[in-house]
Amino acid sequence: EVQLVESGGGLVQPGGSLRLSCAASGFTVSSNYMNWVRQAPGKGLEWVSILYSGGNTYYADSVKGRFTISRDNSKNTVYLQMNSVRAEDTAVYYCARKQDFYRNHDAFDIWGQGTMVTVSS
Amino acid sequence: DIQMTQSPFSLSASVGDRVTITCRASQSITQYLNWYQQKAGKAPKLLIYAASTLHTGVPSRFSGSGSGTDFTLTISSLQSEDFATYYCQQSYSTPFTFGPGTKVDIK
């Protein structure tokens, strides 16, 4: 079965760090475009970061310089290292695969269940 | 960055109604436009990609159209399981921005 399972969320103090994990099954993360998308309580969806199969990474301006996306091919797992967190980083964080359907028309086709991150003192 | 807007913000409808949601991009994204459905407490689900292509397993009552800057999502006959929030999202360039969402609830 193709699925993504996130873990690692929790309560963290402002300025602290947290690492989220996203374990994939049924496909290989290194061959796919893996993303993090977040949703603040009661708010809409915000794309956070992408890790391309070739290794290139991109970030939303709101997290650039603070968050790092990476993967461990041996564990078929993607990570989001969150440093210098702020109250506005409080959200459910989803891991999502971006599938290239044809001619670069791609979309987030597989999503995890999400993991909650709360930044508060 | 490309900004995405949606209208209406929310709507109330009855089972069997035809529902149309509009999405607009701040610049041309040709047909790099996707639609998602999200139910409360759940992860989003992909409905439509490339503006008009139905994702595998999505009922045919859902359809999408548009190109350039203006797009629509139509539900031809609303079913009880369709009450949810719908988001458009551009895949033209990073950051891959989403619209603010349209909540569809029961009249």
PDB file of C-alpha atoms in Angstrom:
ATOM      1  CA  GLU A   1       0.000   0.000   0.000  1.00  0.00           C
ATOM      2  CA  VAL A   2       1.254   3.450  -0.904  1.00  0.00           C
ATOM      3  CA  GLN A   3       1.297   5.641   2.164  1.00  0.00           C
ATOM      4  CA  LEU A   4       3.123   8.294   4.151  1.00  0.00           C
ATOM      5  CA  VAL A   5       3.315   8.374   7.942  1.00  0.00           C
ATOM      6  CA  GLU A   6       4.545  11.460   9.740  1.00  0.00           C
ATOM      7  CA  SER A   7       5.916  11.619  13.281  1.00  0.00           C
ATOM      8  CA  GLY A   8       7.916  13.903  15.507  1.00  0.00           C
ATOM      9  CA  GLY A   9       5.446  16.660  16.228  1.00  0.00           C
ATOM     10  CA  GLY A  10       4.878  18.086  19.667  1.00  0.00           C
ATOM     11  CA  LEU A  11       5.270  21.104  21.888  1.00  0.00           C
ATOM     12  CA  VAL A  12       8.425  23.185  21.413  1.00  0.00           C
ATOM     13  CA  GLN A  13       9.454  26.510  22.895  1.00  0.00           C
ATOM     14  CA  PRO A  14      10.020  29.564  20.711  1.00  0.00           C
ATOM     15  CA  GLY A  15      13.564  29.512  19.403  1.00  0.00           C
ATOM     16  CA  GLY A  16      13.788  25.757  19.828  1.00  0.00           C
ATOM     17  CA  SER A  17      14.211  22.923  17.340  1.00  0.00           C
ATOM     18  CA  LEU A  18      12.222  19.917  16.221  1.00  0.00           C
ATOM     19  CA  ARG A  19      12.699  17.249  13.554  1.00  0.00           C
ATOM     20  CA  LEU A  20       9.721  15.814  11.729  1.00  0.00           C
ATOM     21  CA  SER A  21       9.885  12.457   9.980  1.00  0.00           C
ATOM     22  CA  CYS A  22       7.869  11.095   7.086  1.00  0.00           C
ATOM     23  CA  ALA A  23       8.167   7.363   6.431  1.00  0.00           C
ATOM     24  CA  ALA A  24       7.071   6.198   3.006  1.00  0.00           C
ATOM     25  CA  SER A  25       5.871   2.777   1.961  1.00  0.00           C
ATOM     26  CA  GLY A  26       4.875   1.451  -1.432  1.00  0.00           C
ATOM     27  CA  PHE A  27       7.222   3.779  -3.323  1.00  0.00           C
ATOM     28  CA  THR A  28      10.752   5.163  -3.127  1.00  0.00           C
ATOM     29  CA  VAL A  29      11.225   8.699  -1.802  1.00  0.00           C
ATOM     30  CA  SER A  30      14.514   9.156  -3.636  1.00  0.00           C
ATOM     31  CA  SER A  31      12.741   8.760  -6.992  1.00  0.00           C
ATOM     32  CA  ASN A  32       9.978  11.217  -6.185  1.00  0.00           C
ATOM     33  CA  TYR A  33       9.402  14.876  -5.360  1.00  0.00           C
ATOM     34  CA  MET A  34       8.729  15.034  -1.629  1.00  0.00           C
ATOM     35  CA  ASN A  35       7.135  18.005   0.094  1.00  0.00           C
ATOM     36  CA  TRP A  36       6.037  19.424   3.404  1.00  0.00           C
ATOM     37  CA  VAL A  37       2.781  21.372   3.556  1.00  0.00           C
ATOM     38  CA  ARG A  38       1.423  22.925   6.736  1.00  0.00           C
ATOM     39  CA  GLN A  39      -1.916  24.130   8.014  1.00  0.00           C
ATOM     40  CA  ALA A  40      -2.230  26.472  10.959  1.00  0.00           C
ATOM     41  CA  PRO A  41      -5.274  25.875  13.209  1.00  0.00           C
ATOM     42  CA  GLY A  42      -8.429  26.946  11.386  1.00  0.00           C
ATOM     43  CA  LYS A  43      -6.428  28.228   8.414  1.00  0.00           C
ATOM     44  CA  GLY A  44      -5.658  27.166   4.868  1.00  0.00           C
ATOM     45  CA  LEU A  45      -2.843  25.144   3.365  1.00  0.00           C
ATOM     46  CA  GLU A  46       0.680  26.540   3.020  1.00  0.00           C
ATOM     47  CA  TRP A  47       3.407  24.823   1.006  1.00  0.00           C
ATOM     48  CA  VAL A  48       6.650  24.719   3.014  1.00  0.00           C
ATOM     49  CA  SER A  49       9.377  22.868   1.130  1.00  0.00           C
ATOM     50  CA  ILE A  50      10.215  20.434  -1.671  1.00  0.00           C
ATOM     51  CA  LEU A  51      13.040  17.943  -2.150  1.00  0.00           C
ATOM     52  CA  TYR A  52      13.439  16.876  -5.762  1.00  0.00           C
ATOM     53  CA  SER A  53      14.679  13.452  -6.747  1.00  0.00           C
ATOM     54  CA  GLY A  54      17.881  15.039  -8.018  1.00  0.00           C
ATOM     55  CA  GLY A  55      18.513  16.612  -4.627  1.00  0.00           C
ATOM     56  CA  ASN A  56      17.484  20.216  -5.261  1.00  0.00           C
ATOM     57  CA  THR A  57      15.515  21.838  -2.480  1.00  0.00           C
ATOM     58  CA  TYR A  58      13.246  24.895  -2.297  1.00  0.00           C
ATOM     59  CA  TYR A  59      11.570  26.626   0.610  1.00  0.00           C
ATOM     60  CA  ALA A  60       8.798  29.085   1.317  1.00  0.00           C
ATOM     61  CA  ASP A  61      10.186  32.484   2.273  1.00  0.00           C
ATOM     62  CA  SER A  62       8.537  32.115   5.687  1.00  0.00           C
ATOM     63  CA  VAL A  63      10.854  29.208   6.620  1.00  0.00           C
ATOM     64  CA  LYS A  64      13.937  29.826   4.485  1.00  0.00           C
ATOM     65  CA  GLY A  65      17.114  29.712   6.524  1.00  0.00           C
ATOM     66  CA  ARG A  66      15.358  28.030   9.468  1.00  0.00           C
ATOM     67  CA  PHE A  67      13.969  24.762   8.075  1.00  0.00           C
ATOM     68  CA  THR A  68      15.847  22.054   6.181  1.00  0.00           C
ATOM     69  CA  ILE A  69      14.333  19.197   4.176  1.00  0.00           C
ATOM     70  CA  SER A  70      16.346  16.018   3.713  1.00  0.00           C
ATOM     71  CA  ARG A  71      15.951  12.296   3.143  1.00  0.00           C
ATOM     72  CA  ASP A  72      17.484   9.006   4.230  1.00  0.00           C
ATOM     73  CA  ASN A  73      17.248   6.628   1.295  1.00  0.00           C
ATOM     74  CA  SER A  74      18.090   3.596   3.442  1.00  0.00           C
ATOM     75  CA  LYS A  75      15.066   4.313   5.633  1.00  0.00           C
ATOM     76  CA  ASN A  76      12.880   5.608   2.771  1.00  0.00           C
ATOM     77  CA  THR A  77      12.145   8.581   4.981  1.00  0.00           C
ATOM     78  CA  VAL A  78      11.976  12.326   4.496  1.00  0.00           C
ATOM     79  CA  TYR A  79      12.718  14.801   7.269  1.00  0.00           C
ATOM     80  CA  LEU A  80      12.003  18.408   8.104  1.00  0.00           C
ATOM     81  CA  GLN A  81      14.488  19.939  10.521  1.00  0.00           C
ATOM     82  CA  MET A  82      12.866  22.950  12.118  1.00  0.00           C
ATOM     83  CA  ASN A  83      15.181  25.428  13.876  1.00  0.00           C
ATOM     84  CA  SER A  84      14.537  28.812  15.481  1.00  0.00           C
ATOM     85  CA  VAL A  85      10.821  28.060  15.549  1.00  0.00           C
ATOM     86  CA  ARG A  86       8.279  30.797  16.064  1.00  0.00           C
ATOM     87  CA  ALA A  87       4.693  30.908  17.291  1.00  0.00           C
ATOM     88  CA  GLU A  88       3.547  31.306  13.688  1.00  0.00           C
ATOM     89  CA  ASP A  89       5.057  27.897  12.858  1.00  0.00           C
ATOM     90  CA  THR A  90       2.299  26.267  14.911  1.00  0.00           C
ATOM     91  CA  ALA A  91       0.446  24.006  12.492  1.00  0.00           C
ATOM     92  CA  VAL A  92      -0.321  20.507  11.347  1.00  0.00           C
ATOM     93  CA  TYR A  93       2.543  19.478   9.102  1.00  0.00           C
ATOM     94  CA  TYR A  94       1.734  17.156   6.218  1.00  0.00           C
ATOM     95  CA  CYS A  95       4.191  15.216   4.119  1.00  0.00           C
ATOM     96  CA  ALA A  96       3.065  14.915   0.504  1.00  0.00           C
ATOM     97  CA  ARG A  97       4.347  13.365  -2.707  1.00  0.00           C
ATOM     98  CA  LYS A  98       4.288  15.565  -5.796  1.00  0.00           C
ATOM     99  CA  GLN A  99       3.574  13.317  -8.740  1.00  0.00           C
ATOM    100  CA  ASP A 100       4.496  14.351 -12.271  1.00  0.00           C
ATOM    101  CA  PHE A 101       1.511  13.083 -14.237  1.00  0.00           C
ATOM    102  CA  TYR A 102       2.584  14.315 -17.683  1.00  0.00           C
ATOM    103  CA  ARG A 103       4.459  17.190 -19.292  1.00  0.00           C
ATOM    104  CA  ASN A 104       5.428  18.568 -15.893  1.00  0.00           C
ATOM    105  CA  HIS A 105       1.820  18.724 -14.773  1.00  0.00           C
ATOM    106  CA  ASP A 106       2.327  17.625 -11.226  1.00  0.00           C
ATOM    107  CA  ALA A 107       0.209  17.604  -8.082  1.00  0.00           C
ATOM    108  CA  PHE A 108       0.254  16.397  -4.490  1.00  0.00           C
ATOM    109  CA  ASP A 109      -1.261  12.945  -4.896  1.00  0.00           C
ATOM    110  CA  ILE A 110      -0.257  11.143  -1.686  1.00  0.00           C
ATOM    111  CA  TRP A 111      -0.552  12.787   1.741  1.00  0.00           C
ATOM    112  CA  GLY A 112       0.272  11.631   5.228  1.00  0.00           C
ATOM    113  CA  GLN A 113      -2.103  12.007   8.157  1.00  0.00           C
ATOM    114  CA  GLY A 114      -0.224  15.007   9.510  1.00  0.00           C
ATOM    115  CA  THR A 115       1.673  15.743  12.713  1.00  0.00           C
ATOM    116  CA  MET A 116       0.882  18.689  14.996  1.00  0.00           C
ATOM    117  CA  VAL A 117       3.590  21.152  15.964  1.00  0.00           C
ATOM    118  CA  THR A 118       2.822  23.661  18.705  1.00  0.00           C
ATOM    119  CA  VAL A 119       5.273  26.460  19.415  1.00  0.00           C
ATOM    120  CA  SER A 120       4.609  27.946  22.827  1.00  0.00           C
ATOM    121  CA  SER A 121       6.370  28.779  26.052  1.00  0.00           C
TER     122      SER A 121
ATOM    123  CA  ASP B   1       5.101  34.816  -5.972  1.00  0.00           C
ATOM    124  CA  ILE B   2       1.832  33.802  -7.631  1.00  0.00           C
ATOM    125  CA  GLN B   3      -1.207  34.663  -5.508  1.00  0.00           C
ATOM    126  CA  MET B   4      -4.304  32.488  -5.672  1.00  0.00           C
ATOM    127  CA  THR B   5      -7.791  33.683  -4.802  1.00  0.00           C
ATOM    128  CA  GLN B   6     -11.050  31.738  -4.579  1.00  0.00           C
ATOM    129  CA  SER B   7     -14.700  32.647  -4.538  1.00  0.00           C
ATOM    130  CA  PRO B   8     -16.935  32.297  -2.761  1.00  0.00           C
ATOM    131  CA  PHE B   9     -15.308  31.996   0.652  1.00  0.00           C
ATOM    132  CA  SER B  10     -18.117  29.651   1.650  1.00  0.00           C
ATOM    133  CA  LEU B  11     -21.432  28.437   0.307  1.00  0.00           C
ATOM    134  CA  SER B  12     -24.440  26.541   1.538  1.00  0.00           C
ATOM    135  CA  ALA B  13     -26.033  24.031  -0.781  1.00  0.00           C
ATOM    136  CA  SER B  14     -28.400  21.084  -0.795  1.00  0.00           C
ATOM    137  CA  VAL B  15     -27.867  17.527  -1.961  1.00  0.00           C
ATOM    138  CA  GLY B  16     -28.414  17.444  -5.701  1.00  0.00           C
ATOM    139  CA  ASP B  17     -27.401  21.066  -6.288  1.00  0.00           C
ATOM    140  CA  ARG B  18     -24.896  22.088  -8.930  1.00  0.00           C
ATOM    141  CA  VAL B  19     -21.974  23.869  -7.277  1.00  0.00           C
ATOM    142  CA  THR B  20     -19.311  26.021  -8.930  1.00  0.00           C
ATOM    143  CA  ILE B  21     -16.171  27.345  -7.243  1.00  0.00           C
ATOM    144  CA  THR B  22     -13.897  29.868  -8.921  1.00  0.00           C
ATOM    145  CA  CYS B  23     -10.138  30.193  -8.591  1.00  0.00           C
ATOM    146  CA  ARG B  24      -8.010  33.027  -9.981  1.00  0.00           C
ATOM    147  CA  ALA B  25      -4.248  33.313 -10.288  1.00  0.00           C
ATOM    148  CA  SER B  26      -2.363  36.617 -10.111  1.00  0.00           C
ATOM    149  CA  GLN B  27      -0.582  35.772 -13.392  1.00  0.00           C
ATOM    150  CA  SER B  28      -0.997  33.220 -16.146  1.00  0.00           C
ATOM    151  CA  ILE B  29      -0.310  29.669 -15.000  1.00  0.00           C
ATOM    152  CA  THR B  30      -1.560  28.118 -18.277  1.00  0.00           C
ATOM    153  CA  GLN B  31      -3.149  24.907 -16.975  1.00  0.00           C
ATOM    154  CA  TYR B  32      -0.857  24.225 -14.005  1.00  0.00           C
ATOM    155  CA  LEU B  33      -3.794  24.209 -11.612  1.00  0.00           C
ATOM    156  CA  ASN B  34      -4.904  21.517  -9.184  1.00  0.00           C
ATOM    157  CA  TRP B  35      -7.957  21.070  -6.953  1.00  0.00           C
ATOM    158  CA  TYR B  36      -8.102  19.364  -3.557  1.00  0.00           C
ATOM    159  CA  GLN B  37     -10.856  18.377  -1.162  1.00  0.00           C
ATOM    160  CA  GLN B  38     -10.306  18.449   2.585  1.00  0.00           C
ATOM    161  CA  LYS B  39     -12.685  17.178   5.230  1.00  0.00           C
ATOM    162  CA  ALA B  40     -12.426  18.285   8.851  1.00  0.00           C
ATOM    163  CA  GLY B  41      -9.469  16.721  10.628  1.00  0.00           C
ATOM    164  CA  LYS B  42      -8.269  14.889   7.540  1.00  0.00           C
ATOM    165  CA  ALA B  43      -5.506  15.351   5.012  1.00  0.00           C
ATOM    166  CA  PRO B  44      -6.400  16.909   1.649  1.00  0.00           C
ATOM    167  CA  LYS B  45      -7.219  14.640  -1.280  1.00  0.00           C
ATOM    168  CA  LEU B  46      -6.351  15.367  -4.897  1.00  0.00           C
ATOM    169  CA  LEU B  47      -9.411  15.757  -7.110  1.00  0.00           C
ATOM    170  CA  ILE B  48      -8.224  17.314 -10.356  1.00  0.00           C
ATOM    171  CA  TYR B  49      -4.815  18.090 -11.861  1.00  0.00           C
ATOM    172  CA  ALA B  50      -3.784  20.034 -14.930  1.00  0.00           C
ATOM    173  CA  ALA B  51      -6.963  22.107 -14.573  1.00  0.00           C
ATOM    174  CA  SER B  52      -9.323  19.480 -15.962  1.00  0.00           C
ATOM    175  CA  THR B  53      -7.989  15.934 -15.522  1.00  0.00           C
ATOM    176  CA  LEU B  54      -9.836  13.868 -12.949  1.00  0.00           C
ATOM    177  CA  HIS B  55      -7.523  12.009 -10.557  1.00  0.00           C
ATOM    178  CA  THR B  56      -7.942   8.244 -10.298  1.00  0.00           C
ATOM    179  CA  GLY B  57     -11.015   7.218  -8.333  1.00  0.00           C
ATOM    180  CA  VAL B  58     -12.623  10.668  -8.231  1.00  0.00           C
ATOM    181  CA  PRO B  59     -16.335  10.591  -9.127  1.00  0.00           C
ATOM    182  CA  SER B  60     -17.285  12.001 -12.511  1.00  0.00           C
ATOM    183  CA  ARG B  61     -19.638  14.564 -10.930  1.00  0.00           C
ATOM    184  CA  PHE B  62     -16.466  16.602 -10.317  1.00  0.00           C
ATOM    185  CA  SER B  63     -15.057  18.562 -13.226  1.00  0.00           C
ATOM    186  CA  GLY B  64     -12.563  21.337 -13.758  1.00  0.00           C
ATOM    187  CA  SER B  65     -12.026  23.892 -16.459  1.00  0.00           C
ATOM    188  CA  GLY B  66     -10.059  26.997 -17.285  1.00  0.00           C
ATOM    189  CA  SER B  67      -6.646  28.184 -18.361  1.00  0.00           C
ATOM    190  CA  GLY B  68      -4.461  31.219 -17.962  1.00  0.00           C
ATOM    191  CA  THR B  69      -5.688  32.938 -14.812  1.00  0.00           C
ATOM    192  CA  ASP B  70      -9.299  31.815 -14.360  1.00  0.00           C
ATOM    193  CA  PHE B  71     -10.431  28.349 -13.338  1.00  0.00           C
ATOM    194  CA  THR B  72     -13.549  26.634 -12.061  1.00  0.00           C
ATOM    195  CA  LEU B  73     -14.376  23.499 -10.133  1.00  0.00           C
ATOM    196  CA  THR B  74     -17.893  22.174 -10.683  1.00  0.00           C
ATOM    197  CA  ILE B  75     -19.784  19.518  -8.773  1.00  0.00           C
ATOM    198  CA  SER B  76     -22.682  18.579 -11.024  1.00  0.00           C
ATOM    199  CA  SER B  77     -24.909  17.044  -8.347  1.00  0.00           C
ATOM    200  CA  LEU B  78     -23.755  17.562  -4.781  1.00  0.00           C
ATOM    201  CA  GLN B  79     -23.698  14.457  -2.596  1.00  0.00           C
ATOM    202  CA  SER B  80     -23.596  14.285   1.208  1.00  0.00           C
ATOM    203  CA  GLU B  81     -19.956  13.163   1.157  1.00  0.00           C
ATOM    204  CA  ASP B  82     -18.972  16.299  -0.803  1.00  0.00           C
ATOM    205  CA  PHE B  83     -19.465  18.673   2.102  1.00  0.00           C
ATOM    206  CA  ALA B  84     -15.902  19.807   2.689  1.00  0.00           C
ATOM    207  CA  THR B  85     -13.419  22.586   1.986  1.00  0.00           C
ATOM    208  CA  TYR B  86     -11.980  22.862  -1.512  1.00  0.00           C
ATOM    209  CA  TYR B  87      -8.594  24.352  -2.366  1.00  0.00           C
ATOM    210  CA  CYS B  88      -7.019  25.267  -5.672  1.00  0.00           C
ATOM    211  CA  GLN B  89      -3.219  25.175  -5.994  1.00  0.00           C
ATOM    212  CA  GLN B  90      -0.823  26.315  -8.701  1.00  0.00           C
ATOM    213  CA  SER B  91       2.046  24.063  -9.738  1.00  0.00           C
ATOM    214  CA  TYR B  92       3.501  26.547 -12.250  1.00  0.00           C
ATOM    215  CA  SER B  93       6.332  27.758 -10.036  1.00  0.00           C
ATOM    216  CA  THR B  94       7.641  27.760  -6.485  1.00  0.00           C
ATOM    217  CA  PRO B  95       6.278  28.592  -4.005  1.00  0.00           C
ATOM    218  CA  PHE B  96       3.414  26.251  -4.873  1.00  0.00           C
ATOM    219  CA  THR B  97       0.671  28.456  -3.503  1.00  0.00           C
ATOM    220  CA  PHE B  98      -2.822  27.402  -2.508  1.00  0.00           C
ATOM    221  CA  GLY B  99      -6.012  29.387  -2.622  1.00  0.00           C
ATOM    222  CA  PRO B 100      -7.648  30.301   0.713  1.00  0.00           C
ATOM    223  CA  GLY B 101     -10.267  27.575   0.358  1.00  0.00           C
ATOM    224  CA  THR B 102     -14.022  27.402  -0.198  1.00  0.00           C
ATOM    225  CA  LYS B 103     -16.109  25.706   2.461  1.00  0.00           C
ATOM    226  CA  VAL B 104     -19.177  23.886   1.185  1.00  0.00           C
ATOM    227  CA  ASP B 105     -21.725  23.144   3.876  1.00  0.00           C
ATOM    228  CA  ILE B 106     -25.283  21.933   4.150  1.00  0.00           C
ATOM    229  CA  LYS B 107     -28.106  24.392   3.560  1.00  0.00           C
TER     230      LYS B 107
END
